[in-house]
Amino acid sequence: MPLFGAFREISIVDMVSLIGKSSGTLTISRFGSEHNYLIDVADGRATTLTFNGQAIEDTQQAISFLSELVRTNDGEFVFSRRSLAKAAEPSAASSWYDLDLAEIASSALTMSDEIAMFRPHFPEPDTRFVLTNQPDDSLNSGLGEFYHSARPYLSEGASANDLYTTLGLYLDEIQLRLYKLRLARLIEPKRLAYASFDIYKPLPAPQHAPPVEEFAGIKIDDDLLSHGPLLPIWADSAPADPEPVTIPEPESESAPAQEQKPLPVSHSKIGGLMRSLKNLLLNR
Amino acid sequence: MHQPIKIVVSGPVGAGKTTLIRTLSETEVISTDELASEEIGKKYTTVAMDFGSFHIEDYPIYLFGTPGQERFDFMWEVLCEGAVGLLVLVNATKVSDFSMARKILDYISSRVPVPYMLGITHLDSVKSWDVEDIANYFQVPAQLVVGVDARDPQQGLSALYDLFAVINSHATVAQE
């Protein structure tokens, strides 16, 4: 008998736990849409993912699809276990990746919890950060991957909003990553006044973005679902022939340096002001 | 008479922004205080800006105070337009407000090239952080952190003097 249910009754994390180390085929259908996911599972790990018949062979894209499923926790599932004899045989489908479903579900949930916990301390979405120190090996894989993806932009100075439209991650996820990188002293706010007065150069135009701005805090309800399925934007935008998720590189040729904008005051004026202020302080 | 020098005073709710402007201003302070719609520890709060002015000999100084609440954050950048310096006030005893103060400083300093300084208020309290620890939390050099009693004009002017000194030595200014 296959394992089946709706995520409103059995959460996706419970489902992953029930699958455990089993092998089989997991089918997930989103409510209010014709969208179906077919996931080949071997020993509790996703090896292939097919969306409406299209193969999602890119690992990061598959992780995004799976994380999105955890985030929305919407739809129904059927898990058909393969028999022990069949499980021992090599799968008919080739293995595109080896993704631990429990780890992905756990990471997505942990991120939700961390976002809820640290949100009050997040930087403003438009605060720009720059790189400071080089990371050592202590960065966990998620944060490390984010660091390497964001590094080209952070080297110039980038905000969470910039990275949101460029890297295709959730805004609050990016704020959390930036918050953590700052705690690790790998980035710091780009202090314009004392470094230079260069005018901010915007990043390239948005390539793709998640379907909603925030990873955590969204509540699925009927109103939301009535507006259509919640899917990663690359699934919505290119259902027939999905483009692999690529991170655009910043323009190789840097724009000509803009003229430094000085403060609307001269040294002699500030000097005179300081002398006057000193006199005032001494004579009080 | 010289052209006016614009200084912006920012910081979280209750840091002493309005107090400092009232302390230094020679003119009646223009405030946009409204009844606080949520519990913020005081009855009235600034919703748009405070404005006060005074002279240092023939130098007119304009002081603009920003709202402390995050929902008025759109005013932070607006008010810093054309400013010569920014003084971010932080209450050393209200550790719960440090995160907000850092958010304000980071936002403004990364978007507007205005020289800034942290003014730490309530340092006379028994229970307050050391200046070095505050500088470390804000990730700013310790020379950009100065203690100030917002009720004391001498200390307010002294903080401005420190800010001008930093501007003179570190900032790019207009040619003569």
Short mmCIF file of C-alpha atoms in Angstrom, two decimals:
data_model
loop_
_atom_site.label_atom_id
_atom_site.label_comp_id
_atom_site.label_asym_id
_atom_site.label_seq_id
_atom_site.Cartn_x
_atom_site.Cartn_y
_atom_site.Cartn_z
CA MET A 1 0.00 0.00 0.00
CA PRO A 2 1.49 3.35 -0.94
CA LEU A 3 1.93 6.10 1.60
CA PHE A 4 -0.43 8.96 0.78
CA GLY A 5 -2.02 12.05 2.25
CA ALA A 6 -2.30 15.82 2.06
CA PHE A 7 0.31 18.13 3.55
CA ARG A 8 -2.36 19.90 5.53
CA GLU A 9 -2.87 16.66 7.40
CA ILE A 10 0.60 15.14 7.29
CA SER A 11 3.30 17.76 7.08
CA ILE A 12 5.97 17.37 4.46
CA VAL A 13 8.53 16.86 7.21
CA ASP A 14 6.49 14.01 8.65
CA MET A 15 6.21 12.54 5.19
CA VAL A 16 9.98 12.67 4.72
CA SER A 17 10.41 11.06 8.11
CA LEU A 18 7.98 8.29 7.18
CA ILE A 19 9.81 7.66 3.93
CA GLY A 20 12.96 7.28 5.98
CA LYS A 21 15.49 5.23 4.12
CA SER A 22 12.95 3.73 1.75
CA SER A 23 13.23 3.71 -1.98
CA GLY A 24 10.42 4.38 -4.37
CA THR A 25 8.59 7.02 -6.32
CA LEU A 26 7.16 10.11 -4.67
CA THR A 27 4.44 11.96 -6.52
CA ILE A 28 3.35 15.36 -5.28
CA SER A 29 0.43 17.31 -6.71
CA ARG A 30 -0.11 20.93 -5.83
CA PHE A 31 -3.61 21.98 -4.95
CA GLY A 32 -5.34 24.27 -7.36
CA SER A 33 -2.99 23.50 -10.20
CA GLU A 34 -2.06 20.88 -12.69
CA HIS A 35 1.47 20.80 -11.44
CA ASN A 36 2.95 17.49 -10.50
CA TYR A 37 6.32 16.54 -9.18
CA LEU A 38 7.75 13.09 -9.62
CA ILE A 39 10.71 12.31 -7.44
CA ASP A 40 12.73 9.15 -7.60
CA VAL A 41 13.89 8.26 -4.10
CA ALA A 42 16.69 5.86 -3.27
CA ASP A 43 17.44 5.22 0.39
CA GLY A 44 15.64 8.40 1.39
CA ARG A 45 17.55 10.51 -1.12
CA ALA A 46 16.18 12.21 -4.18
CA THR A 47 17.99 11.08 -7.28
CA THR A 48 15.75 12.54 -9.96
CA LEU A 49 13.02 15.15 -10.05
CA THR A 50 10.57 15.62 -12.83
CA PHE A 51 8.18 18.54 -12.97
CA ASN A 52 5.18 18.10 -15.26
CA GLY A 53 7.22 15.68 -17.26
CA GLN A 54 10.28 17.89 -17.52
CA ALA A 55 13.50 16.66 -16.07
CA ILE A 56 15.00 18.98 -13.48
CA GLU A 57 18.59 17.88 -13.74
CA ASP A 58 20.29 20.88 -12.18
CA THR A 59 21.09 20.20 -8.53
CA GLN A 60 20.51 23.74 -7.24
CA GLN A 61 17.26 23.97 -9.14
CA ALA A 62 16.12 20.67 -7.68
CA ILE A 63 16.98 21.89 -4.17
CA SER A 64 14.99 25.05 -4.85
CA PHE A 65 11.99 23.02 -6.00
CA LEU A 66 12.18 20.79 -2.93
CA SER A 67 12.67 23.73 -0.55
CA GLU A 68 9.72 25.46 -2.13
CA LEU A 69 7.60 22.40 -1.47
CA VAL A 70 8.64 22.46 2.19
CA ARG A 71 8.00 26.18 2.43
CA THR A 72 4.51 26.11 1.01
CA ASN A 73 3.59 22.75 2.58
CA ASP A 74 0.74 22.57 0.13
CA GLY A 75 -0.57 19.69 -1.95
CA GLU A 76 -0.94 15.96 -1.66
CA PHE A 77 1.48 13.10 -2.04
CA VAL A 78 1.72 9.46 -2.88
CA PHE A 79 4.85 7.49 -2.13
CA SER A 80 5.02 4.11 -3.81
CA ARG A 81 7.74 1.99 -2.30
CA ARG A 82 9.72 -0.22 -4.53
CA SER A 83 9.86 -3.82 -3.46
CA LEU A 84 13.05 -4.93 -1.74
CA ALA A 85 13.98 -7.01 -4.76
CA LYS A 86 13.42 -4.08 -7.12
CA ALA A 87 15.13 -1.66 -4.79
CA ALA A 88 18.26 -3.76 -5.03
CA GLU A 89 18.21 -3.41 -8.79
CA PRO A 90 19.65 -0.34 -10.39
CA SER A 91 16.95 2.24 -11.07
CA ALA A 92 15.77 2.57 -14.62
CA ALA A 93 16.26 6.31 -14.46
CA SER A 94 19.76 7.63 -14.23
CA SER A 95 20.70 9.36 -11.01
CA TRP A 96 21.09 13.13 -11.49
CA TYR A 97 21.97 13.94 -7.90
CA ASP A 98 21.96 12.50 -4.43
CA LEU A 99 19.91 14.85 -2.26
CA ASP A 100 19.04 13.92 1.29
CA LEU A 101 15.33 14.73 1.58
CA ALA A 102 15.47 14.89 5.37
CA GLU A 103 18.39 17.29 5.25
CA ILE A 104 16.65 19.58 2.75
CA ALA A 105 13.44 19.57 4.79
CA SER A 106 15.40 20.20 7.97
CA SER A 107 17.42 23.03 6.39
CA ALA A 108 14.28 24.70 5.09
CA LEU A 109 12.60 24.48 8.47
CA THR A 110 15.70 25.64 10.31
CA MET A 111 15.85 28.63 8.02
CA SER A 112 12.25 29.46 8.81
CA ASP A 113 12.97 29.30 12.53
CA GLU A 114 16.15 31.36 12.22
CA ILE A 115 14.41 33.98 10.15
CA ALA A 116 11.67 34.27 12.76
CA MET A 117 14.24 34.50 15.54
CA PHE A 118 16.67 36.97 14.00
CA ARG A 119 14.36 39.07 11.86
CA PRO A 120 14.39 42.03 14.29
CA HIS A 121 18.17 42.20 13.87
CA PHE A 122 18.26 41.92 10.11
CA PRO A 123 19.79 44.81 8.22
CA GLU A 124 17.47 47.02 6.23
CA PRO A 125 16.98 45.45 2.77
CA ASP A 126 18.71 48.43 1.13
CA THR A 127 21.77 48.52 3.40
CA ARG A 128 24.81 47.79 1.25
CA PHE A 129 27.55 45.45 2.37
CA VAL A 130 31.08 44.80 1.17
CA LEU A 131 33.52 41.97 1.72
CA THR A 132 36.06 42.29 4.48
CA ASN A 133 37.87 39.11 5.45
CA GLN A 134 38.38 35.84 3.63
CA PRO A 135 36.31 32.94 4.96
CA ASP A 136 37.97 29.91 6.49
CA ASP A 137 36.57 26.39 6.29
CA SER A 138 34.13 26.91 9.13
CA LEU A 139 31.27 28.21 7.00
CA ASN A 140 28.55 25.61 6.72
CA SER A 141 27.69 24.47 3.25
CA GLY A 142 24.56 26.62 2.84
CA LEU A 143 26.23 29.80 4.01
CA GLY A 144 29.38 28.96 2.08
CA GLU A 145 27.44 28.49 -1.15
CA PHE A 146 25.66 31.76 -0.60
CA TYR A 147 28.96 33.50 0.10
CA HIS A 148 30.48 32.28 -3.12
CA SER A 149 27.38 33.17 -5.14
CA ALA A 150 27.16 36.64 -3.64
CA ARG A 151 30.89 37.37 -3.55
CA PRO A 152 31.15 39.02 -6.99
CA TYR A 153 28.44 41.46 -6.02
CA LEU A 154 29.54 42.01 -2.45
CA SER A 155 33.02 42.88 -3.65
CA GLU A 156 31.46 45.96 -5.25
CA GLY A 157 28.88 46.54 -2.55
CA ALA A 158 25.40 45.04 -2.62
CA SER A 159 22.25 45.07 -0.54
CA ALA A 160 19.80 42.29 0.26
CA ASN A 161 17.43 43.81 -2.29
CA ASP A 162 20.15 43.76 -4.96
CA LEU A 163 20.94 40.12 -4.27
CA TYR A 164 17.27 39.19 -4.10
CA THR A 165 16.70 40.24 -7.67
CA THR A 166 20.01 38.86 -8.85
CA LEU A 167 20.54 35.53 -7.12
CA GLY A 168 16.96 34.33 -7.16
CA LEU A 169 16.80 33.68 -3.41
CA TYR A 170 14.20 34.86 -0.95
CA LEU A 171 14.73 38.32 0.47
CA ASP A 172 14.52 37.22 4.08
CA GLU A 173 16.81 34.30 3.34
CA ILE A 174 19.37 36.74 1.98
CA GLN A 175 18.95 39.03 4.97
CA LEU A 176 19.59 36.04 7.23
CA ARG A 177 22.71 35.07 5.26
CA LEU A 178 24.01 38.63 5.30
CA TYR A 179 23.35 38.82 9.02
CA LYS A 180 25.36 35.63 9.55
CA LEU A 181 28.19 36.71 7.28
CA ARG A 182 28.38 39.94 9.22
CA LEU A 183 28.52 38.05 12.51
CA ALA A 184 31.39 36.06 11.01
CA ARG A 185 33.04 39.41 10.14
CA LEU A 186 33.18 38.48 6.49
CA ILE A 187 31.19 41.51 5.40
CA GLU A 188 30.44 44.93 6.79
CA PRO A 189 28.27 47.85 5.74
CA LYS A 190 29.75 49.84 2.90
CA ARG A 191 30.49 53.07 4.72
CA LEU A 192 30.42 55.61 1.97
CA ALA A 193 31.70 58.62 3.86
CA TYR A 194 35.05 57.44 5.02
CA ALA A 195 36.03 55.04 2.26
CA SER A 196 35.25 57.13 -0.75
CA PHE A 197 32.43 59.12 -2.22
CA ASP A 198 31.92 56.92 -5.21
CA ILE A 199 28.37 56.84 -6.40
CA TYR A 200 26.68 53.50 -6.06
CA LYS A 201 26.65 51.44 -9.21
CA PRO A 202 23.51 49.29 -9.51
CA LEU A 203 23.76 45.60 -10.26
CA PRO A 204 22.67 44.06 -13.53
CA ALA A 205 18.93 43.82 -14.17
CA PRO A 206 17.04 41.04 -12.38
CA GLN A 207 17.30 37.65 -14.02
CA HIS A 208 14.94 35.69 -11.86
CA ALA A 209 13.48 35.77 -8.40
CA PRO A 210 11.48 33.52 -6.10
CA PRO A 211 7.71 33.55 -6.49
CA VAL A 212 7.25 35.45 -3.27
CA GLU A 213 9.56 37.83 -1.51
CA GLU A 214 9.85 36.05 1.82
CA PHE A 215 10.62 32.47 2.73
CA ALA A 216 9.14 32.59 6.22
CA GLY A 217 5.98 34.08 7.54
CA ILE A 218 3.75 33.31 4.58
CA LYS A 219 0.46 31.64 5.39
CA ILE A 220 -1.12 29.53 2.72
CA ASP A 221 -4.81 30.10 2.52
CA ASP A 222 -7.50 29.69 -0.03
CA ASP A 223 -7.29 33.29 -1.17
CA LEU A 224 -3.64 32.88 -1.97
CA LEU A 225 -4.18 29.61 -3.74
CA SER A 226 -6.99 31.06 -5.78
CA HIS A 227 -4.42 33.28 -7.45
CA GLY A 228 -2.71 30.27 -8.90
CA PRO A 229 -0.02 27.84 -7.93
CA LEU A 230 3.01 28.87 -5.95
CA LEU A 231 5.98 27.74 -7.89
CA PRO A 232 9.54 28.76 -8.34
CA ILE A 233 9.51 31.45 -10.96
CA TRP A 234 11.68 29.47 -13.34
CA ALA A 235 8.97 26.79 -13.31
CA ASP A 236 6.29 29.34 -14.08
CA SER A 237 8.23 31.21 -16.68
CA ALA A 238 9.54 28.32 -18.69
CA PRO A 239 7.45 25.22 -18.16
CA ALA A 240 8.16 23.70 -21.54
CA ASP A 241 11.90 23.99 -21.61
CA PRO A 242 13.29 25.09 -18.30
CA GLU A 243 16.47 27.10 -18.44
CA PRO A 244 19.12 26.09 -15.95
CA VAL A 245 19.48 28.53 -13.11
CA THR A 246 22.50 30.61 -13.83
CA ILE A 247 23.96 33.36 -11.76
CA PRO A 248 24.80 36.33 -13.91
CA GLU A 249 28.27 37.67 -13.49
CA PRO A 250 28.69 41.36 -12.90
CA GLU A 251 29.70 43.32 -15.94
CA SER A 252 33.32 42.63 -16.61
CA GLU A 253 34.00 46.12 -17.78
CA SER A 254 33.42 48.36 -14.89
CA ALA A 255 31.48 51.50 -15.56
CA PRO A 256 33.60 54.61 -15.67
CA ALA A 257 34.20 55.87 -12.19
CA GLN A 258 31.83 58.63 -11.42
CA GLU A 259 33.10 61.84 -10.08
CA GLN A 260 33.51 61.84 -6.35
CA LYS A 261 30.85 63.89 -4.69
CA PRO A 262 32.33 66.12 -2.04
CA LEU A 263 30.52 67.34 1.01
CA PRO A 264 28.92 70.74 0.57
CA VAL A 265 31.54 72.37 2.78
CA SER A 266 35.22 73.26 2.46
CA HIS A 267 38.16 72.50 4.74
CA SER A 268 38.62 76.18 5.50
CA LYS A 269 34.99 76.49 6.50
CA ILE A 270 35.14 73.46 8.74
CA GLY A 271 38.42 74.74 10.15
CA GLY A 272 36.88 78.14 10.86
CA LEU A 273 33.86 76.49 12.38
CA MET A 274 36.04 74.38 14.65
CA ARG A 275 38.01 77.42 15.81
CA SER A 276 34.79 79.27 16.58
CA LEU A 277 33.34 76.26 18.34
CA LYS A 278 36.52 75.83 20.39
CA ASN A 279 36.34 79.47 21.47
CA LEU A 280 32.72 79.01 22.40
CA LEU A 281 33.48 75.91 24.45
CA LEU A 282 36.46 77.54 26.22
CA ASN A 283 34.54 80.70 27.07
CA ARG A 284 31.50 78.97 28.51
CA MET B 1 27.38 85.25 7.34
CA HIS B 2 28.27 81.77 6.05
CA GLN B 3 26.00 79.27 4.37
CA PRO B 4 24.16 77.05 6.88
CA ILE B 5 25.76 73.78 7.96
CA LYS B 6 23.28 70.93 8.06
CA ILE B 7 23.73 68.28 10.75
CA VAL B 8 21.39 65.30 11.11
CA VAL B 9 20.75 63.73 14.50
CA SER B 10 19.47 60.18 14.31
CA GLY B 11 19.00 57.14 16.51
CA PRO B 12 16.31 54.88 17.97
CA VAL B 13 13.29 56.09 19.91
CA GLY B 14 14.29 57.58 23.25
CA ALA B 15 17.98 58.01 22.43
CA GLY B 16 17.83 61.76 23.08
CA LYS B 17 17.60 63.24 19.59
CA THR B 18 14.85 65.73 20.31
CA THR B 19 16.43 66.55 23.67
CA LEU B 20 19.79 67.35 22.07
CA ILE B 21 18.21 69.57 19.42
CA ARG B 22 16.19 71.42 22.06
CA THR B 23 19.32 71.80 24.15
CA LEU B 24 21.37 73.38 21.36
CA SER B 25 18.76 75.28 19.41
CA GLU B 26 18.52 79.05 19.78
CA THR B 27 15.28 79.10 17.83
CA GLU B 28 12.06 77.43 18.78
CA VAL B 29 12.34 73.81 17.77
CA ILE B 30 9.93 72.70 15.09
CA SER B 31 8.77 69.21 15.93
CA THR B 32 6.39 66.78 14.30
CA ASP B 33 5.52 64.91 17.47
CA GLU B 34 2.41 62.78 17.52
CA LEU B 35 0.86 60.57 20.13
CA ALA B 36 2.66 57.23 19.97
CA SER B 37 0.34 54.61 18.54
CA GLU B 38 2.23 51.80 20.26
CA GLU B 39 4.14 51.30 23.48
CA ILE B 40 7.53 52.86 22.92
CA GLY B 41 8.24 54.08 26.43
CA LYS B 42 7.00 57.63 25.96
CA LYS B 43 3.76 59.39 25.08
CA TYR B 44 4.84 61.38 22.02
CA THR B 45 7.26 60.49 19.27
CA THR B 46 8.75 62.21 16.23
CA VAL B 47 7.06 61.11 13.01
CA ALA B 48 8.80 63.23 10.38
CA MET B 49 11.56 65.40 11.79
CA ASP B 50 12.69 67.88 14.40
CA PHE B 51 14.34 71.08 13.37
CA GLY B 52 16.36 73.52 15.40
CA SER B 53 19.09 76.04 14.63
CA PHE B 54 21.82 77.99 16.33
CA HIS B 55 24.92 79.95 15.48
CA ILE B 56 28.55 79.38 16.17
CA GLU B 57 29.74 82.96 15.67
CA ASP B 58 28.69 83.65 12.08
CA TYR B 59 28.21 80.01 11.15
CA PRO B 60 24.51 79.03 11.12
CA ILE B 61 24.01 75.40 12.17
CA TYR B 62 20.81 73.60 11.18
CA LEU B 63 19.95 70.52 13.21
CA PHE B 64 17.54 67.97 11.76
CA GLY B 65 16.31 65.10 13.91
CA THR B 66 15.04 61.92 12.28
CA PRO B 67 12.15 59.76 13.48
CA GLY B 68 13.35 56.86 15.61
CA GLN B 69 10.78 54.31 14.56
CA GLU B 70 11.61 51.97 11.71
CA ARG B 71 8.31 52.57 9.92
CA PHE B 72 9.45 56.11 9.22
CA ASP B 73 12.74 54.89 7.77
CA PHE B 74 12.05 56.57 4.42
CA MET B 75 12.79 59.85 6.19
CA TRP B 76 16.30 58.85 7.23
CA GLU B 77 17.78 59.12 3.77
CA VAL B 78 15.65 62.13 2.81
CA LEU B 79 16.81 64.13 5.80
CA CYS B 80 20.47 63.34 5.13
CA GLU B 81 20.36 64.97 1.70
CA GLY B 82 22.90 67.78 1.72
CA ALA B 83 23.98 67.07 5.30
CA VAL B 84 27.56 67.71 6.32
CA GLY B 85 27.49 65.33 9.27
CA LEU B 86 25.41 62.70 10.99
CA LEU B 87 25.29 62.11 14.72
CA VAL B 88 23.65 58.80 15.64
CA LEU B 89 22.62 58.81 19.28
CA VAL B 90 22.57 55.56 21.23
CA ASN B 91 21.36 55.12 24.78
CA ALA B 92 24.12 53.08 26.44
CA THR B 93 21.71 51.60 28.95
CA LYS B 94 19.15 50.39 26.41
CA VAL B 95 20.92 47.39 24.97
CA SER B 96 17.61 46.33 23.43
CA ASP B 97 17.86 49.36 21.13
CA PHE B 98 21.39 48.70 19.89
CA SER B 99 20.17 46.55 17.05
CA MET B 100 17.87 49.32 15.83
CA ALA B 101 20.61 51.91 16.18
CA ARG B 102 22.99 49.76 14.16
CA LYS B 103 20.31 49.27 11.54
CA ILE B 104 19.92 53.03 11.23
CA LEU B 105 23.65 53.70 11.06
CA ASP B 106 24.27 50.91 8.55
CA TYR B 107 21.42 51.98 6.33
CA ILE B 108 22.31 55.66 6.21
CA SER B 109 26.08 55.24 6.06
CA SER B 110 25.84 52.75 3.20
CA ARG B 111 23.47 54.91 1.16
CA VAL B 112 24.51 58.48 1.84
CA PRO B 113 28.16 59.57 1.89
CA VAL B 114 27.72 61.59 5.05
CA PRO B 115 30.41 61.46 7.73
CA TYR B 116 28.96 60.09 10.92
CA MET B 117 29.73 59.73 14.58
CA LEU B 118 28.08 57.73 17.33
CA GLY B 119 26.98 59.79 20.31
CA ILE B 120 26.51 57.61 23.35
CA THR B 121 24.01 58.96 25.85
CA HIS B 122 23.36 57.90 29.44
CA LEU B 123 26.98 56.88 29.98
CA ASP B 124 26.70 58.16 33.53
CA SER B 125 24.39 55.29 34.38
CA VAL B 126 25.82 52.50 36.50
CA LYS B 127 24.63 49.91 34.06
CA SER B 128 25.93 50.82 30.62
CA TRP B 129 28.24 49.33 28.05
CA ASP B 130 31.81 50.55 27.64
CA VAL B 131 32.46 52.75 24.63
CA GLU B 132 34.91 50.18 23.20
CA ASP B 133 32.29 47.45 23.34
CA ILE B 134 29.74 49.69 21.68
CA ALA B 135 32.22 50.55 18.91
CA ASN B 136 32.90 46.87 18.42
CA TYR B 137 29.19 46.05 18.19
CA PHE B 138 28.67 48.78 15.60
CA GLN B 139 31.88 47.81 13.78
CA VAL B 140 33.12 51.37 13.75
CA PRO B 141 36.49 52.75 14.90
CA ALA B 142 36.49 53.83 18.54
CA GLN B 143 37.42 57.39 17.52
CA LEU B 144 33.99 57.66 15.92
CA VAL B 145 32.28 57.06 19.26
CA VAL B 146 31.83 59.89 21.71
CA GLY B 147 29.93 60.20 24.98
CA VAL B 148 27.32 62.95 25.11
CA ASP B 149 24.72 64.11 27.60
CA ALA B 150 21.90 65.38 25.41
CA ARG B 151 20.73 67.73 28.18
CA ASP B 152 24.10 69.49 28.45
CA PRO B 153 24.84 72.15 25.77
CA GLN B 154 28.56 71.98 26.49
CA GLN B 155 28.62 68.26 25.79
CA GLY B 156 26.40 68.66 22.74
CA LEU B 157 28.76 71.24 21.25
CA SER B 158 31.75 69.12 22.18
CA ALA B 159 30.26 66.18 20.27
CA LEU B 160 29.76 68.43 17.24
CA TYR B 161 33.37 69.58 17.54
CA ASP B 162 34.49 65.94 17.43
CA LEU B 163 32.28 65.35 14.43
CA PHE B 164 33.74 68.35 12.59
CA ALA B 165 37.25 67.16 13.43
CA VAL B 166 36.50 63.78 11.87
CA ILE B 167 34.96 65.43 8.82
CA ASN B 168 38.01 67.64 8.42
CA SER B 169 40.49 64.81 8.62
CA HIS B 170 38.67 62.00 6.81
CA ALA B 171 36.00 63.29 4.47
CA THR B 172 36.25 64.59 0.95
CA VAL B 173 35.06 68.14 1.02
CA ALA B 174 34.41 70.83 -1.52
CA GLN B 175 37.30 72.80 -2.97
CA GLU B 176 37.82 76.33 -1.72
#
